[in-house]
mmCIF file of C-alpha atoms and ligand atoms in Angstrom:
data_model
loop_
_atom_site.group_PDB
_atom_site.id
_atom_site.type_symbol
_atom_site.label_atom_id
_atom_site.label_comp_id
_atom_site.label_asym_id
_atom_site.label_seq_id
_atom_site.Cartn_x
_atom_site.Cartn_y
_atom_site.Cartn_z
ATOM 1 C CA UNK A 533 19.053 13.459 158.896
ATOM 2 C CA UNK A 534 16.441 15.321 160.099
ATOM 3 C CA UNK A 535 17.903 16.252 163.398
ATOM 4 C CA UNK A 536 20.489 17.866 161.276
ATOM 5 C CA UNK A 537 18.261 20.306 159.649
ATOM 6 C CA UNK A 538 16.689 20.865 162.478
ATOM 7 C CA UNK A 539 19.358 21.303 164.439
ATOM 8 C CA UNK A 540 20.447 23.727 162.128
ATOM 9 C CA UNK A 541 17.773 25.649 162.142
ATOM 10 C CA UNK A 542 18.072 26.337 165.780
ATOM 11 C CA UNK A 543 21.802 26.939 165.292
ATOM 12 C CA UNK A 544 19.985 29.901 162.672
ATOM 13 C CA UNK A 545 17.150 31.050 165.282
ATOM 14 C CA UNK A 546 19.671 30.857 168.114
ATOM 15 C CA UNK A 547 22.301 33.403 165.801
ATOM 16 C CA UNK A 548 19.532 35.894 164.976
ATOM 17 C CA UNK A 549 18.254 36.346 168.543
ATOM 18 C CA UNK A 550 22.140 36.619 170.442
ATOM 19 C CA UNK A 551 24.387 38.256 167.395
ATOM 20 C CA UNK A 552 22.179 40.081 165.588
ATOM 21 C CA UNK A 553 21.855 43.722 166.537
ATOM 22 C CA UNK A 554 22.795 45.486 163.255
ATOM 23 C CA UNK A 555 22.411 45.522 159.260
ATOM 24 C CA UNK A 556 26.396 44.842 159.400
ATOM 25 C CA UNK A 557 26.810 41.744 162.001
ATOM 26 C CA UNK A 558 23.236 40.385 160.342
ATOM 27 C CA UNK A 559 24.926 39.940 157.145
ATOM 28 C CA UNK A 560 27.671 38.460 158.669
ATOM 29 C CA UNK A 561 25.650 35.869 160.264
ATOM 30 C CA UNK A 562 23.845 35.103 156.799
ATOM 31 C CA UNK A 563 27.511 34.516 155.264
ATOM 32 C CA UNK A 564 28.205 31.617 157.856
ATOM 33 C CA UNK A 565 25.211 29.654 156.426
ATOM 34 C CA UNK A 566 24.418 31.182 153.407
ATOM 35 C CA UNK A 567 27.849 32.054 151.599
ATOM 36 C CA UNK A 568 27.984 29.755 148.522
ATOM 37 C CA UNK A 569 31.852 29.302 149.737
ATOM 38 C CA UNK A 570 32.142 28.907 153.197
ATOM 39 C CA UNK A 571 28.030 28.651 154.371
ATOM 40 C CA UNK A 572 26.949 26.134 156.618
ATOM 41 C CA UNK A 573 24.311 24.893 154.239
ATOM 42 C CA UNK A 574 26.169 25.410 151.364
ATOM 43 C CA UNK A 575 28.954 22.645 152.810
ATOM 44 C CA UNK A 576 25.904 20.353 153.005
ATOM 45 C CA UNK A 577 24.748 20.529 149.609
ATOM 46 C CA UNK A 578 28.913 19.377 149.356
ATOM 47 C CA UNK A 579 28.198 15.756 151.244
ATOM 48 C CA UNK A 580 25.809 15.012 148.564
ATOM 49 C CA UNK A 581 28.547 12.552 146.928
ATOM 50 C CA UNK A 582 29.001 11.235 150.337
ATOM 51 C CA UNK A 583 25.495 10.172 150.784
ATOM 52 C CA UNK A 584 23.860 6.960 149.917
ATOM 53 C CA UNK A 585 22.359 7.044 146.639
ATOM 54 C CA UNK A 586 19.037 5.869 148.147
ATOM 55 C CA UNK A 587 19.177 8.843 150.392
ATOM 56 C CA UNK A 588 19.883 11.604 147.953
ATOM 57 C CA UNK A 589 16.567 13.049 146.798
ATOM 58 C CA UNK A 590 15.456 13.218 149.956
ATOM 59 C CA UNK A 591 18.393 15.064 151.630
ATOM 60 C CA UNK A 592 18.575 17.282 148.584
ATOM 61 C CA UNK A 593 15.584 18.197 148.901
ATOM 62 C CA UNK A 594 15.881 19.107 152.719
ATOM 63 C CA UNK A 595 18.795 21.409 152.121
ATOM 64 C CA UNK A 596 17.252 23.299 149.599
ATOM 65 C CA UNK A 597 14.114 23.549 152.068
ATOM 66 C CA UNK A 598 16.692 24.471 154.416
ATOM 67 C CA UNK A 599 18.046 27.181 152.395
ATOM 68 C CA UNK A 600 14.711 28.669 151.658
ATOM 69 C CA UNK A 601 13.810 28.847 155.009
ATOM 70 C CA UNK A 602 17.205 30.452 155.548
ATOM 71 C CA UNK A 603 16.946 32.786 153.395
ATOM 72 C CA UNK A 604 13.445 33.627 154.308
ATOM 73 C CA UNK A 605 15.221 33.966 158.353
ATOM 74 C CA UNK A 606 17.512 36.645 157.304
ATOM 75 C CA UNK A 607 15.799 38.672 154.626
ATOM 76 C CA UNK A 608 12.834 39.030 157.394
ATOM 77 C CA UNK A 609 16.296 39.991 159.659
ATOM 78 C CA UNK A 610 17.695 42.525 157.240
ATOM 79 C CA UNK A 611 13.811 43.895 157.404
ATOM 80 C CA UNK A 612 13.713 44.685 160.762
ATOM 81 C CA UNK A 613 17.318 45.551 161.165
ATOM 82 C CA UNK A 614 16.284 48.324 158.220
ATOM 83 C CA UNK A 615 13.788 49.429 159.666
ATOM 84 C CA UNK A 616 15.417 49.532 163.505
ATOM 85 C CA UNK A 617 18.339 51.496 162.007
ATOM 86 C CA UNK A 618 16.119 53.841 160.270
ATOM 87 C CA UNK A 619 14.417 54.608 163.542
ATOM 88 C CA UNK A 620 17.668 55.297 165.281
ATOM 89 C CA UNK A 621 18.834 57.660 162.565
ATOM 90 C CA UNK A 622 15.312 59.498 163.070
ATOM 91 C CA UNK A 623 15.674 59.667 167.115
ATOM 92 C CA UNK A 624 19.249 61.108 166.756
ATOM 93 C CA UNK A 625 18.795 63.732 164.292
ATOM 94 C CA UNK A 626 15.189 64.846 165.637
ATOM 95 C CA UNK A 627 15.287 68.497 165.818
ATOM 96 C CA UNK A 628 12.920 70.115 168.295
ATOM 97 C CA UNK A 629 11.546 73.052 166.335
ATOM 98 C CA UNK A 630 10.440 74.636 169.817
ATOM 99 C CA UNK A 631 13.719 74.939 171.072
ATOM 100 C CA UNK A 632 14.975 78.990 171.119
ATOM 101 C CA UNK A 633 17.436 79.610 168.031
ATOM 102 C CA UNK A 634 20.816 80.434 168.562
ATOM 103 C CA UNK A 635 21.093 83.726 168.683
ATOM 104 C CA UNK A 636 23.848 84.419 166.173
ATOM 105 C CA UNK A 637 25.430 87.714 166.716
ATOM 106 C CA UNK A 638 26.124 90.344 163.507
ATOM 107 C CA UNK A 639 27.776 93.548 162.921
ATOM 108 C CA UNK A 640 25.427 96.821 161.965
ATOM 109 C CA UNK A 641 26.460 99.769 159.698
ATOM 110 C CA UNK A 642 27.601 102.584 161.496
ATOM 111 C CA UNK A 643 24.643 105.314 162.213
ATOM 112 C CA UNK A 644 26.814 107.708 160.490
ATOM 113 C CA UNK A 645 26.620 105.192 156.864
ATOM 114 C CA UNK A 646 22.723 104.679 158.134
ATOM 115 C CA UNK A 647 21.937 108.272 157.533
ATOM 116 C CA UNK A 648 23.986 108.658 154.722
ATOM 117 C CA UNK A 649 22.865 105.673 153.088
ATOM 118 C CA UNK A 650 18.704 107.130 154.027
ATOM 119 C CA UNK A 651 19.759 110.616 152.676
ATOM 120 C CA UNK A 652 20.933 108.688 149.177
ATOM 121 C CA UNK A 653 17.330 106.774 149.554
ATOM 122 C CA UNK A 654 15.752 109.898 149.418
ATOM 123 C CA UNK A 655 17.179 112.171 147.335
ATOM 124 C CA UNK A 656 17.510 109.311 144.764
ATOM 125 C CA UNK A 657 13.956 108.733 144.965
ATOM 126 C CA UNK A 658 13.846 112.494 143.420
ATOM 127 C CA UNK A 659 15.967 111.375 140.350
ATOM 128 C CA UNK A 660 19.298 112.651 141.923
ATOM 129 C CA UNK A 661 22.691 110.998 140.641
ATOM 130 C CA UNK A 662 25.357 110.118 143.582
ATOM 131 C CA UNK A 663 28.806 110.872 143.229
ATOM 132 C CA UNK A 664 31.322 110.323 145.784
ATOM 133 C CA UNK A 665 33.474 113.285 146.976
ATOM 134 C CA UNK A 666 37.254 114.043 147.055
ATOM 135 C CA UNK A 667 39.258 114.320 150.492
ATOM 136 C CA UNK A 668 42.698 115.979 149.145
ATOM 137 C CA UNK A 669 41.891 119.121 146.922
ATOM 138 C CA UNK A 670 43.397 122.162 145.600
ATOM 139 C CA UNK A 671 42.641 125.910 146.523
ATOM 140 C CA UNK A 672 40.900 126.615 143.545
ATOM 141 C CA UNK A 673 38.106 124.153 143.918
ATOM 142 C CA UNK A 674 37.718 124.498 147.819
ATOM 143 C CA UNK A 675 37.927 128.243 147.336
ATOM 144 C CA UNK A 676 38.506 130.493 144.846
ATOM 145 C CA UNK A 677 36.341 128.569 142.392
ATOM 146 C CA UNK A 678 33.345 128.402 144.453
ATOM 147 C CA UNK A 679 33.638 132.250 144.383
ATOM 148 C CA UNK A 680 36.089 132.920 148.067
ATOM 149 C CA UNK A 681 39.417 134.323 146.327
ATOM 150 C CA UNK A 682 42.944 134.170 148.212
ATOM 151 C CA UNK A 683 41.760 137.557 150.733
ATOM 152 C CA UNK A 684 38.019 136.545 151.087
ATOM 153 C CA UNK A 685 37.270 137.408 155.128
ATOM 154 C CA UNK A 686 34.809 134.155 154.384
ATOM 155 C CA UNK A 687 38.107 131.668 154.234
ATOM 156 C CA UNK A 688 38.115 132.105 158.447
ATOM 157 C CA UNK A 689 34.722 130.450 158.367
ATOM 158 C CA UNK A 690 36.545 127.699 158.194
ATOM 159 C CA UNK A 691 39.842 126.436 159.361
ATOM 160 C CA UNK A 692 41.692 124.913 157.048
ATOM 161 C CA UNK A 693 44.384 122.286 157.051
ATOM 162 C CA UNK A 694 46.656 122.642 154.754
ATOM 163 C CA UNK A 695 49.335 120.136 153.003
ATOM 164 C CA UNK A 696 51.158 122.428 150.958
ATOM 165 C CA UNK A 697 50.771 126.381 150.268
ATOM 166 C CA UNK A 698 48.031 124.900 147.040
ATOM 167 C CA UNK A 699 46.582 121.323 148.150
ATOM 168 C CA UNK A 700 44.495 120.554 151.577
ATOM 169 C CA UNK A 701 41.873 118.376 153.324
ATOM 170 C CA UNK A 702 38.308 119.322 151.836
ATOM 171 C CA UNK A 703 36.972 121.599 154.395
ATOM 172 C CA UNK A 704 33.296 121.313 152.775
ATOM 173 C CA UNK A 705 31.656 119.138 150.259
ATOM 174 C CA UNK A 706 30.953 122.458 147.758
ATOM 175 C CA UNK A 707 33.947 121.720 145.699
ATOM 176 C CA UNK A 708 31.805 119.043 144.195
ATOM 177 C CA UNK A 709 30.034 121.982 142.583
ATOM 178 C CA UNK A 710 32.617 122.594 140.773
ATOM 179 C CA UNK A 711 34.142 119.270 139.801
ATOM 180 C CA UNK A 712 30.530 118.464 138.574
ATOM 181 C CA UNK A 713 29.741 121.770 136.339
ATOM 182 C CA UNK A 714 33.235 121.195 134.813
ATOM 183 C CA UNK A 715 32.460 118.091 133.762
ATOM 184 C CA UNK A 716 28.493 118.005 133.019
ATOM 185 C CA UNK A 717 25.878 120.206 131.517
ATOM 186 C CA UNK A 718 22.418 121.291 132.802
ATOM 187 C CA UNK A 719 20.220 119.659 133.897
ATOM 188 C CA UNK A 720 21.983 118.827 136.960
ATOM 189 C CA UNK A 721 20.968 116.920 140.032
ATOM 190 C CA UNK A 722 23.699 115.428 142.310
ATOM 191 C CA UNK A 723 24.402 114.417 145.302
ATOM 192 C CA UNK A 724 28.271 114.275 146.511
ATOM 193 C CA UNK A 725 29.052 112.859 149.836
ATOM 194 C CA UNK A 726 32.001 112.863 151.294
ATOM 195 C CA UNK A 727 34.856 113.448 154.088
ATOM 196 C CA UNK A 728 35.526 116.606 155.472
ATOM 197 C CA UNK A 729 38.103 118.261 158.071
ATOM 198 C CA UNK A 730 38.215 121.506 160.034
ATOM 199 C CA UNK A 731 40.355 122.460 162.670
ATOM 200 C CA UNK A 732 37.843 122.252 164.841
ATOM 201 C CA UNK A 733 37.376 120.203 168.155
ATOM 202 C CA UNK A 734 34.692 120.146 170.706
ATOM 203 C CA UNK A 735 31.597 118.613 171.656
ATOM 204 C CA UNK A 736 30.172 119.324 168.584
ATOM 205 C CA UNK A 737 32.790 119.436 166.322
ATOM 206 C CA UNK A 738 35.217 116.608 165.281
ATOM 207 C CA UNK A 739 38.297 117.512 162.977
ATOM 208 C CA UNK A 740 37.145 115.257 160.866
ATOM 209 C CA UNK A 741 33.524 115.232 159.718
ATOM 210 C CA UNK A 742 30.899 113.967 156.476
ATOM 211 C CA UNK A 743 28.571 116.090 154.597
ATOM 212 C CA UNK A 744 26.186 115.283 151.859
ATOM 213 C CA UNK A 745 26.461 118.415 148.989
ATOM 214 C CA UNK A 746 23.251 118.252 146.838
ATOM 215 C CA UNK A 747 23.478 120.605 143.401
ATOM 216 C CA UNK A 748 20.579 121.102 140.934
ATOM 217 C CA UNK A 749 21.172 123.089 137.827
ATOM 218 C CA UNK A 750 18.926 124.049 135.240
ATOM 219 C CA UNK A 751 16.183 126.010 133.774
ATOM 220 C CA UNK A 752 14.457 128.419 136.728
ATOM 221 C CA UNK A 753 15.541 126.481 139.643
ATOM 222 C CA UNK A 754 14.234 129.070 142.523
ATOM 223 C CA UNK A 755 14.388 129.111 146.553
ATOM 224 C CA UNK A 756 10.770 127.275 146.279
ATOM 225 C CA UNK A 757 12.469 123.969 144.616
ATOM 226 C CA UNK A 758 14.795 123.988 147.215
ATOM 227 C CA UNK A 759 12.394 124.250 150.301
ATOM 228 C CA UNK A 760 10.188 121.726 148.712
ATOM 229 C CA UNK A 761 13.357 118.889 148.116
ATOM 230 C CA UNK A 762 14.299 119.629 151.676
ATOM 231 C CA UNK A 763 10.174 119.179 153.127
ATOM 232 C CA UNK A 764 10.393 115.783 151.583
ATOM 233 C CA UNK A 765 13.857 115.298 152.783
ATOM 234 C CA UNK A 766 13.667 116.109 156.406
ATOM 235 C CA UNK A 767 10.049 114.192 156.692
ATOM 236 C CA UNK A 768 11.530 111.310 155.542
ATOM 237 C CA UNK A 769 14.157 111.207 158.114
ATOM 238 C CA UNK A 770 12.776 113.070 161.113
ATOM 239 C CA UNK A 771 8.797 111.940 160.301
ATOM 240 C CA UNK A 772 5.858 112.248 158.439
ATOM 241 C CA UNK A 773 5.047 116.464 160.269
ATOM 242 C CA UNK A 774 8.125 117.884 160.228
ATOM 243 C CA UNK A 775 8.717 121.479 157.755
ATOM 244 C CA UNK A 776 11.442 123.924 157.278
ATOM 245 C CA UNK A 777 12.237 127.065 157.586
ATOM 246 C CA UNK A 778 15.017 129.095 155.786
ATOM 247 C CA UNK A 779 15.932 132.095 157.464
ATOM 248 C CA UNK A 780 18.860 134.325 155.933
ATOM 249 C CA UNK A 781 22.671 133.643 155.808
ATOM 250 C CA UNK A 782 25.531 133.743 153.930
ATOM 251 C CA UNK A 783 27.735 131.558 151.826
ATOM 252 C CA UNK A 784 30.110 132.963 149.001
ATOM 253 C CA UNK A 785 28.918 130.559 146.814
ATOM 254 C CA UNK A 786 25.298 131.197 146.785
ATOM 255 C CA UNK A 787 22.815 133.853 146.401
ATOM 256 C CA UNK A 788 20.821 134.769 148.236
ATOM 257 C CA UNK A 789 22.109 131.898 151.120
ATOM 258 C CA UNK A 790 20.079 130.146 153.633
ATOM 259 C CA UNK A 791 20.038 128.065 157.250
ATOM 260 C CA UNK A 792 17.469 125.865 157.191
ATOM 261 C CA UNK A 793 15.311 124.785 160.702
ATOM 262 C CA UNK A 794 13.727 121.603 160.655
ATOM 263 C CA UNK A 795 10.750 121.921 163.129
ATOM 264 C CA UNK A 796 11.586 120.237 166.402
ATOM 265 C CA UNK A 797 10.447 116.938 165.562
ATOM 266 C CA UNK A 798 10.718 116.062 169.702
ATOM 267 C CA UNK A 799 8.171 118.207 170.801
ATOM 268 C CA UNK A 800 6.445 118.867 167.576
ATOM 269 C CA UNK A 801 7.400 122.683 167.910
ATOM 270 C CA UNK A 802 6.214 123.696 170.876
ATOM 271 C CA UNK A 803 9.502 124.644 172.744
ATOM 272 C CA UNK A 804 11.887 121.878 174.586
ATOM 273 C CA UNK A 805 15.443 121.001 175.691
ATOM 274 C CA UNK A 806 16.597 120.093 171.925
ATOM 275 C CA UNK A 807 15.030 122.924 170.113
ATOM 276 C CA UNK A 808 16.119 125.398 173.066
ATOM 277 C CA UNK A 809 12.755 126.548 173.844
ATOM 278 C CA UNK A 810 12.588 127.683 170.559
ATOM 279 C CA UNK A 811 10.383 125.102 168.034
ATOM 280 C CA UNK A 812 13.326 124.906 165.234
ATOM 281 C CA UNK A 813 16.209 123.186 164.662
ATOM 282 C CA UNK A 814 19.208 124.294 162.433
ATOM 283 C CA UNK A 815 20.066 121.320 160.055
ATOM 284 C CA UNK A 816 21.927 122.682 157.105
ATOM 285 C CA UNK A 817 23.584 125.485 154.752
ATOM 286 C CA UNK A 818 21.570 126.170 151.471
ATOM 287 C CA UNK A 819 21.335 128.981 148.921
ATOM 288 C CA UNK A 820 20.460 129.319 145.276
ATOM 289 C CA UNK A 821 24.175 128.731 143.305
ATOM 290 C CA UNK A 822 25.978 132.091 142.772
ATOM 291 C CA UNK A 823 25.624 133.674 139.273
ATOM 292 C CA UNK A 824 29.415 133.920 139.492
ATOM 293 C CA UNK A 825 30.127 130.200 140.300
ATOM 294 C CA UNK A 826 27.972 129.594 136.978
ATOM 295 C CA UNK A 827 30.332 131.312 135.409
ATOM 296 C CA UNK A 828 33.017 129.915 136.428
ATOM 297 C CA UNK A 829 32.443 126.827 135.191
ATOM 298 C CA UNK A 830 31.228 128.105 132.243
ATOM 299 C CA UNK A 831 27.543 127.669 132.554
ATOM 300 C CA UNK A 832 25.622 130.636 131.373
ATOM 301 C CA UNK A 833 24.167 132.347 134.114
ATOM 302 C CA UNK A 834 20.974 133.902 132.308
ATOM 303 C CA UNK A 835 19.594 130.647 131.240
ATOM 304 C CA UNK A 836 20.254 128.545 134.105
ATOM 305 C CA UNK A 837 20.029 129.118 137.535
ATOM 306 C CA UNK A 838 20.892 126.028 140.318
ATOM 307 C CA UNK A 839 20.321 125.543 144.014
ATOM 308 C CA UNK A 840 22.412 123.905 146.368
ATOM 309 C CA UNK A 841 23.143 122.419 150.068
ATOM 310 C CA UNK A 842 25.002 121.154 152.237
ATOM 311 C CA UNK A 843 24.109 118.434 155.203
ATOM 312 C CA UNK A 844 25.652 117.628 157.966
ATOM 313 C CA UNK A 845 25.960 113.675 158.307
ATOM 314 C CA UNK A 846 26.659 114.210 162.032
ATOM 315 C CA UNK A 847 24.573 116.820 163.447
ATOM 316 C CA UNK A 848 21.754 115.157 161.563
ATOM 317 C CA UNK A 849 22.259 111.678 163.420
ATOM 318 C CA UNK A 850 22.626 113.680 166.349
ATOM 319 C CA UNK A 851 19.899 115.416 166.138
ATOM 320 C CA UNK A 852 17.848 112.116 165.057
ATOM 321 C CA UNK A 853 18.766 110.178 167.918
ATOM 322 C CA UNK A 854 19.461 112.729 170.871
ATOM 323 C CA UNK A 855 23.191 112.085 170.834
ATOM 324 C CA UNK A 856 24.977 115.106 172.739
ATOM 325 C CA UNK A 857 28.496 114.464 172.186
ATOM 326 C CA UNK A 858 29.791 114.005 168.787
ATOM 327 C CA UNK A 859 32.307 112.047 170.144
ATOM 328 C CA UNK A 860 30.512 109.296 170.450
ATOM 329 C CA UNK A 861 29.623 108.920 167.018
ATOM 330 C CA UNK A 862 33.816 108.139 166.481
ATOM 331 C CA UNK A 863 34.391 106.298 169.854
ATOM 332 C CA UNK A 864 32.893 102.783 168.264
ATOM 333 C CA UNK A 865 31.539 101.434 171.422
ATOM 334 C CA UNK A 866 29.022 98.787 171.068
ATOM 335 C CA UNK A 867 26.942 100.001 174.019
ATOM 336 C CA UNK A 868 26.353 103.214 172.264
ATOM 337 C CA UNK A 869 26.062 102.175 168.826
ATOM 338 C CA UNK A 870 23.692 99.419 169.849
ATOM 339 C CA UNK A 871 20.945 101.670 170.806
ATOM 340 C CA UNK A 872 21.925 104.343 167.605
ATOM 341 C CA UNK A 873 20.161 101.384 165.381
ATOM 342 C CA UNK A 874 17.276 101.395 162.809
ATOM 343 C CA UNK A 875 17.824 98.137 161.120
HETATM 344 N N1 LIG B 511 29.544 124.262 152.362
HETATM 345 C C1 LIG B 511 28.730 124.857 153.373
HETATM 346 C C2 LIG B 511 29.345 124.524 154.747
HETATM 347 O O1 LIG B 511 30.162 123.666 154.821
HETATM 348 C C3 LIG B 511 27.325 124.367 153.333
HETATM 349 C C4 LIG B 511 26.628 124.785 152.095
HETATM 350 C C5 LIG B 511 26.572 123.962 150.992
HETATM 351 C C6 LIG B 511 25.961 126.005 152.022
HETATM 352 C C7 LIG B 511 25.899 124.332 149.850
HETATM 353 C C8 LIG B 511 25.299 126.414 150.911
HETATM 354 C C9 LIG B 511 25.265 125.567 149.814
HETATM 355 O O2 LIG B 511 28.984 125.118 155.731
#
C-alpha cells in the first residue's frame, strides 16, 4: 500500500519538474491529482469500500497524508511559478530610462502670429483691450471718416483694392479708430490687429499684409505718452537698450504725425548694414488722433485728446530676425521658418 503512495508521489515530483513551466499548466497538473472529481488521490479516497475493513484506518489515513503533502507540492509550485512570472513581466517591460527619447516632431506658430501674439503681451501688460480688425470695409471708415475725403491727394498713399465703387479690402488698420469711438467712450486703450491689402508687390511689400492699430483716448493724452508706450514696446521686442525716435510725418488722421526709429538694435546704433549706416530704424506710423476724427465720432475734442499707431507685423519680424525678403514670411517653408523661432 505503501508503494502506492509512494509511487504516487513520484508520479507528483516527476509532473512538477517535466510539465510545469507556468501558473496555467501548474494548475492543470494539480487538477489530475487534486480535483475532487477526476484527481488521482481523490479516486483513492473512492476504493475505500473496496478495502479490507482491517486495512481502512490505515489507508485513510495515508491518502489524506498524501493529499497534504500534495497540496503542500503545488501551492509551493504556484509560489514559484508566481513569482517566475512576475519576474518575466518585469524583464519585458523594463524601460531603460537612459535610452534618448523619441524625438516627437510638432508644428510652431507662424513668426508672423509670434510677434503679434508678443505685441498683445505687451501692450496688454499696459491695460490695453484687444479687438480684432475687419478685412472688407466701406469708404467711410477706411477714408473719409478717419479725416481723407473722396479728393484727398493722401488716398494715393495707398493703393486701394476695391470691390465695388463703396466697399474694399482694409488698406490700414486705422478704421478701427473709428469703429471703436463709435461704439465706446473715453478712456480708450485698444489694440486692433488685423489683415490688410495694398496693391503693392515687391521685396518688401506683399499685397496682403498685418498691422497692429493701437488707440488711446482720454484726458491729455500728449506725444510724451506715446513715446513712452512705444520705449517699453520696442525694448520688449528688440531688447532691454533699445529707444525711439519720432521724427515728423504725415497722416490725415493725426496731428501732428510721426515715424518712429527704433535704435538699431544690431549694432547698438553705431552705423551697420540694417540701419544703413545710419543708427535708426523706421518701425511704425504714429501721431496724436486728429481733432477732426474726434469729432467725427462724436467725441469732444477740447476735453479729450488720443494718440495712435500703427505697426507693421511684417517689417517688425523682419527687422527682428534679419529676414530680407518678405516673401519668405508667406512662402511656409520649414527650412526658413525653423530658424524664424522663439519658442
Ligand atoms: N495707418 C497708417 C499706415 O498704414 C499707420 C498709422 C496708424 C499712422 C495710426 C498713424 C496712426 O501707414
Amino acid at each position: 500500500m505503501s508503494d502506492r503512495f509512494a509511487t504516487m508521489k513520484q508520479e507528483i515530483l516527476d509532473g512538477i519538474e517535466k510539465h510545469a513551466a507556468s501558473r496555467a499548466e501548474a494548475f492543470e497538473l494539480r487538477k489530475q491529482f487534486l480535483d475532487s472529481k477526476i484527481g488521482k488521490i481523490s479516486q483513492m479516497m473512492k476504493e475505500m469500500k473496496n478495502i479490507a475493513p482491517e486495512e481502512r484506518a490505515g489507508f485513510g489515513k495515508g491518502v489524506n497524508e498524501l493529499k497534504e503533502w500534495a497540496q503542500q507540492r503545488f501551492a509551493e509550485l504556484d509560489e514559484k511559478m508566481k513569482a517566475r512570472e512576475l519576474k518575466m513581466r518585469y524583464e519585458k517591460e523594463k524601460i531603460d530610462v537612459t535610452m534618448p527619447a523619441v524625438e516627437e516632431s510638432c508644428g510652431n506658430l507662424h513668426p508672423i502670429t509670434q510677434m503679434r501674439n508678443q505685441i498683445i503681451d505687451v501692450f496688454a501688460g499696459m491695460g490695453f483691450e484687444v479687438f480684432e480688425n475687419r478685412e472688407i470695409e466701406n469708404d467711410y471708415y477706411n477714408f473719409t471718416a478717419l479725416n481723407t475725403p473722396k479728393d484727398h491727394p493722401a488716398r494715393d498713399m495707398q493703393d486701394t483694392f476695391y470691390l465695388s465703387p463703396e466697399f474694399l479690402l482694409a488698406t490700414q488698420t486705422s478704421a478701427a479708430q473709428i469703429h471703436t469711438m463709435e461704439n465706446k467712450k473715453p478712456p480708450i486703450k485698444i489694440l486692433c490687429p488685423g489683415k490688410v491689402f495694398r496693391s503693392d508687390d515687391d521685396a518688401t511689400h506683399s499685397p496682403m499684409f498685418h498691422q497692429m492699430e493701437g488707440l488711446v483716448v482720454d484726458e491729455k493724452i500728449t506725444l510724451c505718452d506715446l513715446k513712452g508706450m512705444l520705449d517699453v514696446f520696442v525694448q520688449k521686442i528688440y531688447g532691454e537698450g533699445t529707444t525711439t525716435r519720432l521724427r515728423p510725418s504725415y497722416f490725415p488722421f493725426t496731428e501732428p504725425s510721426v515715424e518712429v526709429d527704433v535704435s538699431c538694435f544690431e549694432c547698438g546704433g553705431k552705423g551697420c548694414k540694417l540701419c544703413k549706416g545710419t543708427g535708426w530704424i523706421e518701425i511704425l506710423g504714429a501721431g496724436i488722433v486728429n481733432k477732426k476724427v474726434l469729432e467725427n465720432c462724436g467725441i469732444d475734442s477740447e476735453k479729450y485728446s488720443g494718440l495712435a499707431f500703427g505697426i507693421g507685423l511684417e517689417r517688425a519680424t523682419m527687422l527682428k530676425y534679419g529676414i530680407n525678403n518678405i516673401k519668405l514670411l508667406f512662402e511656409s517653408d520649414l527650412r526658413v521658418l525653423k530658424q524664424i523661432n522663439d519658442n
